[in-house]
Amino acid sequence: METTETSRSSHELPVTTTDSSGPAAKKLTLVPLIFLIYFEVAGGPFGEEPAVQAAGPLLAILGFLIFPFIWSVPEALITAELSTAFPGNGGFVIWAHRAFGAFLGSMMGSLKYLSGVINVASFPVLCVTYLEKLFPVLESGWPRNVCIFASTVVLSFLNYTGLAIVGYAAVVLGLVSLSPFLVMSAIAIPKIQPHRWGSLGDKQKDWNLYFNTLFWNLNFWDNVSTLAGEVDNPQKTFPLALLVAVIFTCVAYLIPLLAVTGAVSVDQSRWETGFHAEAAEMIAGTWLKIWIEIGAVLSSIGLFEAQLSSSAYQLEGMAELGFLPKFFGVRSKWFNTPWVGILLSALMSLGLSYMDFTDIISSANFLYTLGMYLEFASFLWLRKKLPELKRPYRVPLNIPGLVIMCLVPSAFLMLIIVFATKIVYLICGIMAVGSVGWYFLINYFREKKIFEFNQDVDHLDYVNEEQHPKHEEDHDS
């Protein structure tokens, strides 16, 4: 594997890029990138139903209406600025490393990677959860396990064939999976009774389920940053793609939620994952239920592909930066994709997919929360530390404004931590401690020359300090 360094600006470190002997990988353009971001975050209204079960129609609607402004928009803005300033496949790993050095760069990589593969594990489970309503044999036992295993293997192979293919597949999957919801929402209009939207439900609020459902359905905007090196003209493409994806995602959640909560009156406990399909049958008939079930499967495919791509390319980016041995960045000779990253991520997600679904998303959320605190800190410190860094897109706020922008979602993140269950604390505690141990293990491998590394991370810290001396004043403040 040959590596090259491309100088980007007098205020930036070189970004390593991988050159493979295989065919050149096609770059992602605007439309495929929009749909990849959409599938990184949402993939449709599948999975939003537990918010109604947890807190009733009114709070569910308000959650999906307000939460994007306090969480999705700030995260998307940060991703747009830092991805265009550092367009490499390391994504948020690069940001933390440039801000705070090798240890926290490694911790960011570990926390975000683990949250990513746990999230990947949820999509085959979500897919089977919808399929079992058509095929009850998949509810439990070996048929369910075989279905999860087979879907993981087949979808991982599709990912192996190339990111451009995955991107265009995401466009088709997005449009097809959303179409039954548009039909259902149109048919539901005459049946809507607006007073139902104001219901607070008839049971005690389950805040853990409510907040985790909102967070799981509207986070991971920054995951697409690990694909920045694969995007055509990222400085212009990224900000526009993120803007369109935020609007598209929010509308895709709200329209079906308003339609079903307004048109259907059922016991609150029935609003579990997959209820949209049952609601479609009540509103229009069995044919629409089946269509939505098919849409759910297609959506799960898109979600799996987008998340697996981010995880795999993150490992490649970390190998380019020297955080992992070089073999983590090896690309396929046939498709020029990081096959080691794809294989490792697929195997880890397969093992985690047999957890309880709620524990899966709660664990992914918890680890992601820890990583986001570090990401906010990196964003703010880079503005202070490198005020003259070339930023093709720049969030139009000074440092005090940016602090406020980050404090609001940070308060919400604390709720995810407070309402976590004991099993989630245990799983995430073990993984966090393991992430610390992993950093020292990698350093041991590097010192003993057990594996070959691209470059020394400690050297990168030295270069970072030499090329980016501390500024006494920040002209943003």
Coordinates of C-alpha atoms in Angstrom, one line a residue:
M1 CA 0.0 0.0 0.0
E2 CA 1.5 3.3 -1.0
T3 CA 0.7 6.6 0.8
T4 CA 1.0 10.1 -0.4
E5 CA 0.7 13.4 1.3
T6 CA -1.1 16.4 -0.2
S7 CA -0.5 19.9 1.1
R8 CA -3.7 21.7 1.6
S9 CA -2.9 25.0 3.2
S10 CA -0.2 26.7 5.1
H11 CA -2.4 26.4 8.2
E12 CA -3.2 22.7 7.9
L13 CA -1.4 19.4 8.4
P14 CA -1.0 17.2 5.4
V15 CA -3.8 14.7 4.9
T16 CA -2.8 11.2 4.0
T17 CA -4.6 9.5 1.2
T18 CA -4.5 5.9 0.2
D19 CA -3.4 4.9 -3.2
S20 CA -4.3 1.4 -4.2
S21 CA -3.1 -0.7 -7.1
G22 CA -6.7 -1.5 -7.8
P23 CA -9.1 0.6 -9.9
A24 CA -9.6 4.2 -8.8
A25 CA -12.6 4.6 -6.5
K26 CA -15.4 6.8 -7.9
K27 CA -16.0 9.9 -5.8
L28 CA -19.4 10.6 -4.1
T29 CA -21.4 13.4 -5.7
L30 CA -24.1 15.6 -4.1
V31 CA -27.2 13.5 -4.4
P32 CA -25.7 10.2 -3.3
L33 CA -24.1 12.0 -0.4
I34 CA -27.4 13.5 0.7
F35 CA -29.0 10.0 0.8
L36 CA -26.0 8.5 2.6
I37 CA -26.3 11.2 5.3
Y38 CA -30.0 10.5 5.4
F39 CA -29.3 6.8 6.0
E40 CA -26.5 7.6 8.5
V41 CA -29.1 9.4 10.6
A42 CA -32.6 8.1 9.9
G43 CA -33.6 6.0 6.9
G44 CA -37.2 6.9 7.3
P45 CA -39.8 7.0 10.1
F46 CA -39.1 3.3 11.0
G47 CA -38.2 3.2 14.7
E48 CA -39.9 6.5 15.7
E49 CA -43.0 4.7 17.1
P50 CA -41.6 4.0 20.7
A51 CA -41.5 7.8 21.3
V52 CA -45.4 7.7 21.3
Q53 CA -45.4 4.6 23.5
A54 CA -43.1 6.3 26.0
A55 CA -44.7 9.7 26.3
G56 CA -47.8 10.0 24.2
P57 CA -48.5 11.7 20.8
L58 CA -48.0 15.4 21.9
L59 CA -44.5 14.9 23.4
A60 CA -43.5 12.6 20.5
I61 CA -44.5 15.3 17.9
L62 CA -42.8 18.0 19.9
G63 CA -39.7 15.9 20.3
F64 CA -39.3 15.4 16.5
L65 CA -40.2 19.0 15.9
I66 CA -37.9 20.6 18.5
F67 CA -35.0 18.1 18.9
P68 CA -33.5 18.8 15.4
F69 CA -33.0 22.4 16.3
I70 CA -31.2 21.7 19.6
W71 CA -29.3 18.7 18.4
S72 CA -29.3 17.9 14.7
V73 CA -28.6 21.4 13.4
P74 CA -25.6 22.1 15.8
E75 CA -24.1 18.7 15.0
A76 CA -24.5 19.2 11.3
L77 CA -23.0 22.7 11.4
I78 CA -19.9 21.4 13.3
T79 CA -19.6 18.5 10.8
A80 CA -19.8 20.9 7.9
E81 CA -17.0 23.2 9.2
L82 CA -14.6 20.5 10.4
S83 CA -15.1 18.1 7.5
T84 CA -14.3 20.9 5.0
A85 CA -11.3 22.0 7.0
F86 CA -9.9 18.5 7.4
P87 CA -11.3 16.4 4.5
G88 CA -9.8 13.1 5.4
N89 CA -11.3 9.7 6.1
G90 CA -10.4 9.9 9.8
G91 CA -13.2 12.4 10.3
F92 CA -13.8 13.3 14.0
V93 CA -10.6 11.4 14.9
I94 CA -8.6 14.0 13.0
W95 CA -10.5 16.8 14.8
A96 CA -9.8 15.4 18.3
H97 CA -6.2 14.7 17.4
R98 CA -5.5 18.1 16.0
A99 CA -7.1 19.7 19.1
F100 CA -5.8 17.6 22.0
G101 CA -3.2 15.1 20.7
A102 CA -2.8 11.4 20.2
F103 CA -4.5 10.0 23.4
L104 CA -7.8 11.8 23.0
G105 CA -7.7 11.3 19.2
S106 CA -7.5 7.6 19.9
M107 CA -10.2 7.7 22.5
M108 CA -12.5 9.6 20.1
G109 CA -11.8 6.9 17.4
S110 CA -12.6 4.0 19.8
L111 CA -15.7 5.5 21.3
K112 CA -17.2 6.6 18.0
Y113 CA -16.2 3.3 16.3
L114 CA -17.8 1.2 19.0
S115 CA -21.0 3.3 19.0
G116 CA -21.1 2.9 15.2
V117 CA -20.7 -0.9 15.1
I118 CA -23.3 -1.3 17.9
N119 CA -25.6 0.9 15.8
V120 CA -25.0 -1.2 12.7
A121 CA -26.0 -4.2 14.8
S122 CA -29.5 -2.7 15.3
F123 CA -30.5 -2.6 11.7
P124 CA -30.7 -6.4 10.9
V125 CA -32.7 -6.6 14.2
L126 CA -35.0 -3.8 13.1
C127 CA -35.4 -5.4 9.7
V128 CA -36.4 -8.8 11.2
T129 CA -38.8 -7.0 13.7
Y130 CA -40.8 -5.7 10.7
L131 CA -40.5 -9.0 8.8
E132 CA -41.9 -11.0 11.7
K133 CA -45.2 -9.2 11.3
L134 CA -45.5 -10.8 7.9
F135 CA -43.7 -14.1 8.8
P136 CA -44.3 -14.9 12.5
V137 CA -41.8 -17.8 12.3
L138 CA -39.1 -15.0 12.6
E139 CA -40.2 -13.9 16.1
S140 CA -37.7 -16.1 17.9
G141 CA -35.4 -19.1 17.8
W142 CA -33.1 -20.3 15.0
P143 CA -35.1 -18.9 12.1
R144 CA -34.7 -15.4 13.5
N145 CA -31.0 -15.9 14.2
V146 CA -30.4 -17.3 10.7
C147 CA -32.2 -14.4 9.1
I148 CA -30.0 -11.9 11.1
F149 CA -26.8 -13.7 10.1
A150 CA -27.7 -14.1 6.4
S151 CA -28.8 -10.4 6.1
T152 CA -25.5 -9.3 7.7
V153 CA -23.4 -11.3 5.4
V154 CA -25.2 -10.3 2.2
L155 CA -25.3 -6.6 3.0
S156 CA -21.6 -6.6 4.0
F157 CA -20.7 -8.0 0.6
L158 CA -22.7 -5.2 -1.1
N159 CA -20.7 -2.7 0.9
Y160 CA -17.5 -4.4 -0.3
T161 CA -18.4 -3.7 -3.9
G162 CA -17.9 0.1 -3.6
L163 CA -19.0 3.3 -1.9
A164 CA -20.3 4.8 -5.2
I165 CA -22.6 1.8 -5.6
V166 CA -23.7 2.1 -2.0
G167 CA -24.4 5.8 -2.6
Y168 CA -26.6 5.3 -5.6
A169 CA -28.3 2.3 -3.9
A170 CA -29.1 4.7 -1.0
V171 CA -30.9 7.1 -3.4
V172 CA -33.1 4.3 -4.7
L173 CA -33.7 2.7 -1.3
G174 CA -34.5 6.1 0.2
L175 CA -37.1 7.0 -2.4
V176 CA -38.7 3.5 -2.5
S177 CA -38.9 3.1 1.3
L178 CA -40.5 6.5 1.8
S179 CA -43.1 6.1 -0.9
P180 CA -45.6 4.0 1.1
F181 CA -45.5 6.6 3.9
L182 CA -46.4 9.4 1.5
V183 CA -49.3 7.3 0.2
M184 CA -50.4 6.4 3.8
S185 CA -50.2 10.1 4.9
A186 CA -52.3 11.2 1.9
I187 CA -55.0 8.6 2.5
A188 CA -55.0 9.5 6.3
I189 CA -55.8 13.2 5.7
P190 CA -59.7 12.8 5.8
K191 CA -59.5 10.7 8.9
I192 CA -57.3 13.0 10.9
Q193 CA -58.8 14.4 14.1
P194 CA -56.4 17.2 15.3
H195 CA -57.3 17.0 19.0
R196 CA -55.5 13.6 19.1
W197 CA -52.2 15.4 18.6
G198 CA -52.6 17.0 22.0
S199 CA -52.8 13.8 23.9
L200 CA -50.2 13.2 26.6
G201 CA -51.0 9.5 26.7
D202 CA -52.6 7.3 29.3
K203 CA -49.6 5.8 31.1
Q204 CA -46.6 6.8 33.1
K205 CA -43.8 8.4 31.0
D206 CA -40.8 6.2 30.2
W207 CA -38.2 9.0 29.8
N208 CA -35.4 6.5 29.1
L209 CA -37.2 5.1 26.1
Y210 CA -38.4 8.6 25.0
F211 CA -35.0 10.3 25.0
N212 CA -33.1 7.3 23.6
T213 CA -35.7 7.0 20.8
L214 CA -35.3 10.7 19.8
F215 CA -31.5 10.5 20.1
W216 CA -31.2 7.3 18.1
N217 CA -33.4 8.6 15.3
L218 CA -31.7 12.0 15.0
N219 CA -28.0 11.5 15.7
F220 CA -24.9 10.3 13.9
W221 CA -24.7 13.4 11.6
D222 CA -20.9 13.4 12.0
N223 CA -20.5 9.8 10.9
V224 CA -20.4 11.0 7.3
S225 CA -17.2 12.9 8.1
T226 CA -15.3 9.6 7.9
L227 CA -16.1 9.5 4.2
A228 CA -14.8 13.0 3.5
G229 CA -11.9 11.7 1.6
E230 CA -14.3 9.9 -0.8
V231 CA -16.4 13.0 -1.7
D232 CA -16.0 15.0 -4.9
N233 CA -15.2 18.6 -4.0
P234 CA -16.0 18.2 -0.3
Q235 CA -15.5 21.9 0.6
K236 CA -18.6 22.7 -1.4
T237 CA -20.5 19.5 -1.4
F238 CA -20.5 18.8 2.3
P239 CA -22.3 21.9 3.6
L240 CA -25.1 21.7 1.0
A241 CA -25.6 18.0 1.4
L242 CA -25.9 18.4 5.2
L243 CA -28.4 21.2 4.9
V244 CA -30.6 19.3 2.5
A245 CA -30.3 16.1 4.6
V246 CA -31.4 17.9 7.8
I247 CA -34.6 19.3 6.2
F248 CA -35.3 16.0 4.4
T249 CA -34.9 13.9 7.5
C250 CA -37.1 16.0 9.7
V251 CA -39.9 16.1 7.2
A252 CA -39.7 12.3 6.7
Y253 CA -40.2 11.8 10.4
L254 CA -42.9 14.4 11.1
I255 CA -45.4 13.8 8.2
P256 CA -46.1 10.1 9.0
L257 CA -46.1 10.8 12.7
L258 CA -48.7 13.5 12.3
A259 CA -50.8 11.4 9.9
V260 CA -50.9 8.3 12.1
T261 CA -51.3 9.9 15.5
G262 CA -54.1 12.1 14.1
A263 CA -55.9 9.3 12.2
V264 CA -55.6 6.3 14.4
S265 CA -56.7 5.9 18.0
V266 CA -55.3 2.8 19.8
D267 CA -53.9 1.9 23.2
Q268 CA -50.6 3.7 23.8
S269 CA -48.8 0.4 24.5
R270 CA -49.3 -0.7 20.9
W271 CA -46.9 2.0 19.7
E272 CA -43.9 -0.3 19.6
T273 CA -41.3 -0.6 16.8
G274 CA -43.2 -1.7 13.7
F275 CA -46.6 -0.1 14.5
H276 CA -46.5 2.1 11.4
A277 CA -47.2 -1.1 9.4
E278 CA -50.2 -1.9 11.6
A279 CA -51.5 1.7 11.3
A280 CA -51.2 1.5 7.5
E281 CA -53.5 -1.6 7.5
M282 CA -56.0 0.3 9.7
I283 CA -55.9 3.4 7.4
A284 CA -55.8 1.7 3.9
G285 CA -55.7 -2.1 4.1
T286 CA -53.4 -5.0 4.1
W287 CA -51.8 -4.0 0.8
L288 CA -50.3 -0.9 2.3
K289 CA -49.1 -2.8 5.4
I290 CA -47.2 -5.1 3.2
W291 CA -45.8 -2.2 1.2
I292 CA -44.5 -0.6 4.4
E293 CA -43.0 -3.9 5.6
I294 CA -41.1 -4.0 2.3
G295 CA -40.1 -0.4 2.8
A296 CA -38.8 -1.2 6.2
V297 CA -36.6 -3.9 4.9
L298 CA -35.2 -1.6 2.2
S299 CA -34.7 1.1 4.7
S300 CA -32.8 -1.2 7.0
I301 CA -30.5 -2.1 4.1
G302 CA -29.8 1.5 3.5
L303 CA -29.1 2.2 7.2
F304 CA -26.8 -0.8 7.4
E305 CA -24.8 0.1 4.3
A306 CA -24.3 3.8 5.3
Q307 CA -23.3 3.0 8.9
L308 CA -21.0 0.1 7.9
S309 CA -19.3 2.4 5.3
S310 CA -18.6 5.0 8.0
S311 CA -17.2 2.5 10.4
A312 CA -15.0 0.8 7.8
Y313 CA -13.6 4.1 6.3
Q314 CA -13.0 5.4 9.8
L315 CA -10.6 2.4 10.5
E316 CA -8.9 3.2 7.2
G317 CA -8.5 6.8 8.2
M318 CA -7.1 5.9 11.6
A319 CA -4.6 3.6 9.9
E320 CA -3.5 6.5 7.6
L321 CA -3.0 8.7 10.6
G322 CA -1.0 6.0 12.4
F323 CA -3.5 5.2 15.1
L324 CA -3.9 1.7 13.8
P325 CA -1.5 -0.7 12.0
K326 CA -1.3 -0.2 8.2
F327 CA -3.2 -3.4 7.4
F328 CA -6.4 -1.8 8.7
G329 CA -6.3 0.5 5.7
V330 CA -5.7 -2.3 3.1
R331 CA -8.1 -1.9 0.1
S332 CA -9.5 -4.6 -2.2
K333 CA -7.8 -5.1 -5.5
W334 CA -11.1 -5.5 -7.2
F335 CA -13.3 -2.8 -5.8
N336 CA -10.8 -0.5 -4.0
T337 CA -12.7 -0.6 -0.8
P338 CA -11.2 -1.1 2.7
W339 CA -12.1 -4.7 3.0
V340 CA -10.3 -5.3 6.4
G341 CA -12.4 -2.5 8.0
I342 CA -15.6 -3.8 6.4
L343 CA -14.9 -7.4 7.6
L344 CA -14.0 -6.4 11.1
S345 CA -17.0 -4.0 11.5
A346 CA -19.4 -6.6 10.1
L347 CA -18.1 -9.4 12.4
M348 CA -18.4 -7.1 15.5
S349 CA -21.9 -5.9 14.6
L350 CA -23.0 -9.5 14.0
G351 CA -21.9 -10.5 17.5
L352 CA -23.7 -7.5 19.0
S353 CA -26.9 -8.0 17.0
Y354 CA -28.2 -10.7 19.4
M355 CA -28.6 -8.2 22.2
D356 CA -31.9 -6.8 23.2
F357 CA -32.9 -4.0 20.7
T358 CA -33.4 -1.4 23.4
D359 CA -30.1 -2.2 25.0
I360 CA -28.4 -2.0 21.6
I361 CA -29.6 1.5 20.8
S362 CA -29.1 2.7 24.4
S363 CA -25.5 1.5 24.4
A364 CA -24.8 3.1 21.0
N365 CA -26.3 6.3 22.3
F366 CA -24.2 6.3 25.6
L367 CA -20.9 5.7 23.8
Y368 CA -21.8 8.3 21.2
T369 CA -22.6 10.8 23.9
L370 CA -19.1 10.4 25.4
G371 CA -17.6 11.0 22.0
M372 CA -19.8 14.0 21.4
Y373 CA -18.6 15.8 24.5
L374 CA -15.1 15.4 23.1
E375 CA -16.2 16.5 19.7
F376 CA -17.7 19.7 21.0
A377 CA -14.6 20.4 23.0
S378 CA -12.4 19.8 19.9
F379 CA -14.5 22.1 17.8
L380 CA -14.3 24.9 20.3
W381 CA -10.6 24.5 21.0
L382 CA -9.7 24.3 17.3
R383 CA -11.4 27.7 16.8
K384 CA -9.3 29.1 19.7
K385 CA -6.1 27.3 18.8
L386 CA -6.2 27.7 15.0
P387 CA -8.1 30.9 14.2
E388 CA -6.3 31.3 10.9
L389 CA -7.0 27.7 9.7
K390 CA -8.6 27.7 6.2
R391 CA -12.3 26.8 6.7
P392 CA -14.1 26.6 3.4
Y393 CA -17.3 26.5 5.4
R394 CA -17.4 28.4 8.7
V395 CA -20.2 28.4 11.3
P396 CA -21.2 32.2 11.4
L397 CA -20.7 32.6 15.2
N398 CA -17.9 33.9 17.4
I399 CA -16.5 31.8 20.2
P400 CA -19.1 32.8 22.9
G401 CA -21.9 32.0 20.4
L402 CA -20.3 28.7 19.6
V403 CA -20.1 27.8 23.3
I404 CA -23.9 28.5 23.7
M405 CA -24.6 26.5 20.6
C406 CA -22.7 23.5 22.1
L407 CA -24.1 23.9 25.6
V408 CA -27.7 23.3 24.6
P409 CA -27.1 19.8 23.1
S410 CA -24.6 19.0 25.8
A411 CA -27.4 19.4 28.4
F412 CA -29.5 16.9 26.4
L413 CA -26.6 14.5 26.3
M414 CA -26.6 14.5 30.0
L415 CA -30.1 13.1 30.0
I416 CA -29.0 10.1 27.9
I417 CA -26.4 9.4 30.6
V418 CA -28.7 10.0 33.6
F419 CA -31.5 7.8 32.2
A420 CA -29.3 4.9 31.1
T421 CA -29.9 1.4 32.6
K422 CA -27.5 -0.7 34.6
I423 CA -26.7 -3.0 31.8
V424 CA -25.9 0.0 29.5
Y425 CA -23.6 1.4 32.2
L426 CA -21.9 -2.0 32.5
I427 CA -21.5 -2.5 28.7
C428 CA -20.3 1.1 28.1
G429 CA -18.0 1.1 31.1
I430 CA -16.2 -2.0 29.9
M431 CA -15.8 -0.5 26.4
A432 CA -14.6 2.8 27.7
V433 CA -11.9 1.2 29.9
G434 CA -11.1 -1.1 26.9
S435 CA -10.6 2.0 24.7
V436 CA -7.9 3.3 27.2
G437 CA -6.2 0.0 27.2
W438 CA -6.3 -0.2 23.4
Y439 CA -4.4 3.1 23.1
F440 CA -1.5 1.7 25.2
L441 CA -1.6 -1.6 23.5
I442 CA -1.2 0.1 20.1
N443 CA 1.7 2.1 21.5
Y444 CA 3.3 -1.1 22.6
F445 CA 2.9 -2.6 19.2
R446 CA 4.5 0.5 17.6
E447 CA 7.4 0.6 20.0
K448 CA 8.1 -3.2 19.6
K449 CA 7.6 -2.9 15.8
I450 CA 5.2 -5.8 16.0
F451 CA 3.1 -4.3 13.2
E452 CA 3.9 -1.7 10.5
F453 CA 2.4 1.7 11.0
N454 CA 2.0 4.5 8.5
Q455 CA 3.6 7.1 10.7
D456 CA 4.3 7.9 14.4
V457 CA 1.3 9.5 16.1
D458 CA 3.7 11.2 18.6
H459 CA 5.5 12.7 15.7
L460 CA 2.2 14.0 14.4
D461 CA 1.7 15.8 17.7
Y462 CA 5.2 17.4 17.4
V463 CA 4.4 18.5 13.8
N464 CA 1.1 19.8 14.9
E465 CA 2.7 22.0 17.5
E466 CA 5.4 23.2 15.1
Q467 CA 3.0 24.0 12.3
H468 CA 0.3 25.5 14.5
P469 CA 1.9 27.6 17.2
K470 CA -0.5 28.8 19.9
H471 CA -2.1 32.2 19.2
E472 CA -2.3 34.6 22.0
E473 CA -5.4 36.2 20.7
D474 CA -8.4 34.7 18.9
H475 CA -9.9 37.1 16.4
D476 CA -13.3 35.3 16.8
S477 CA -13.6 36.4 20.4

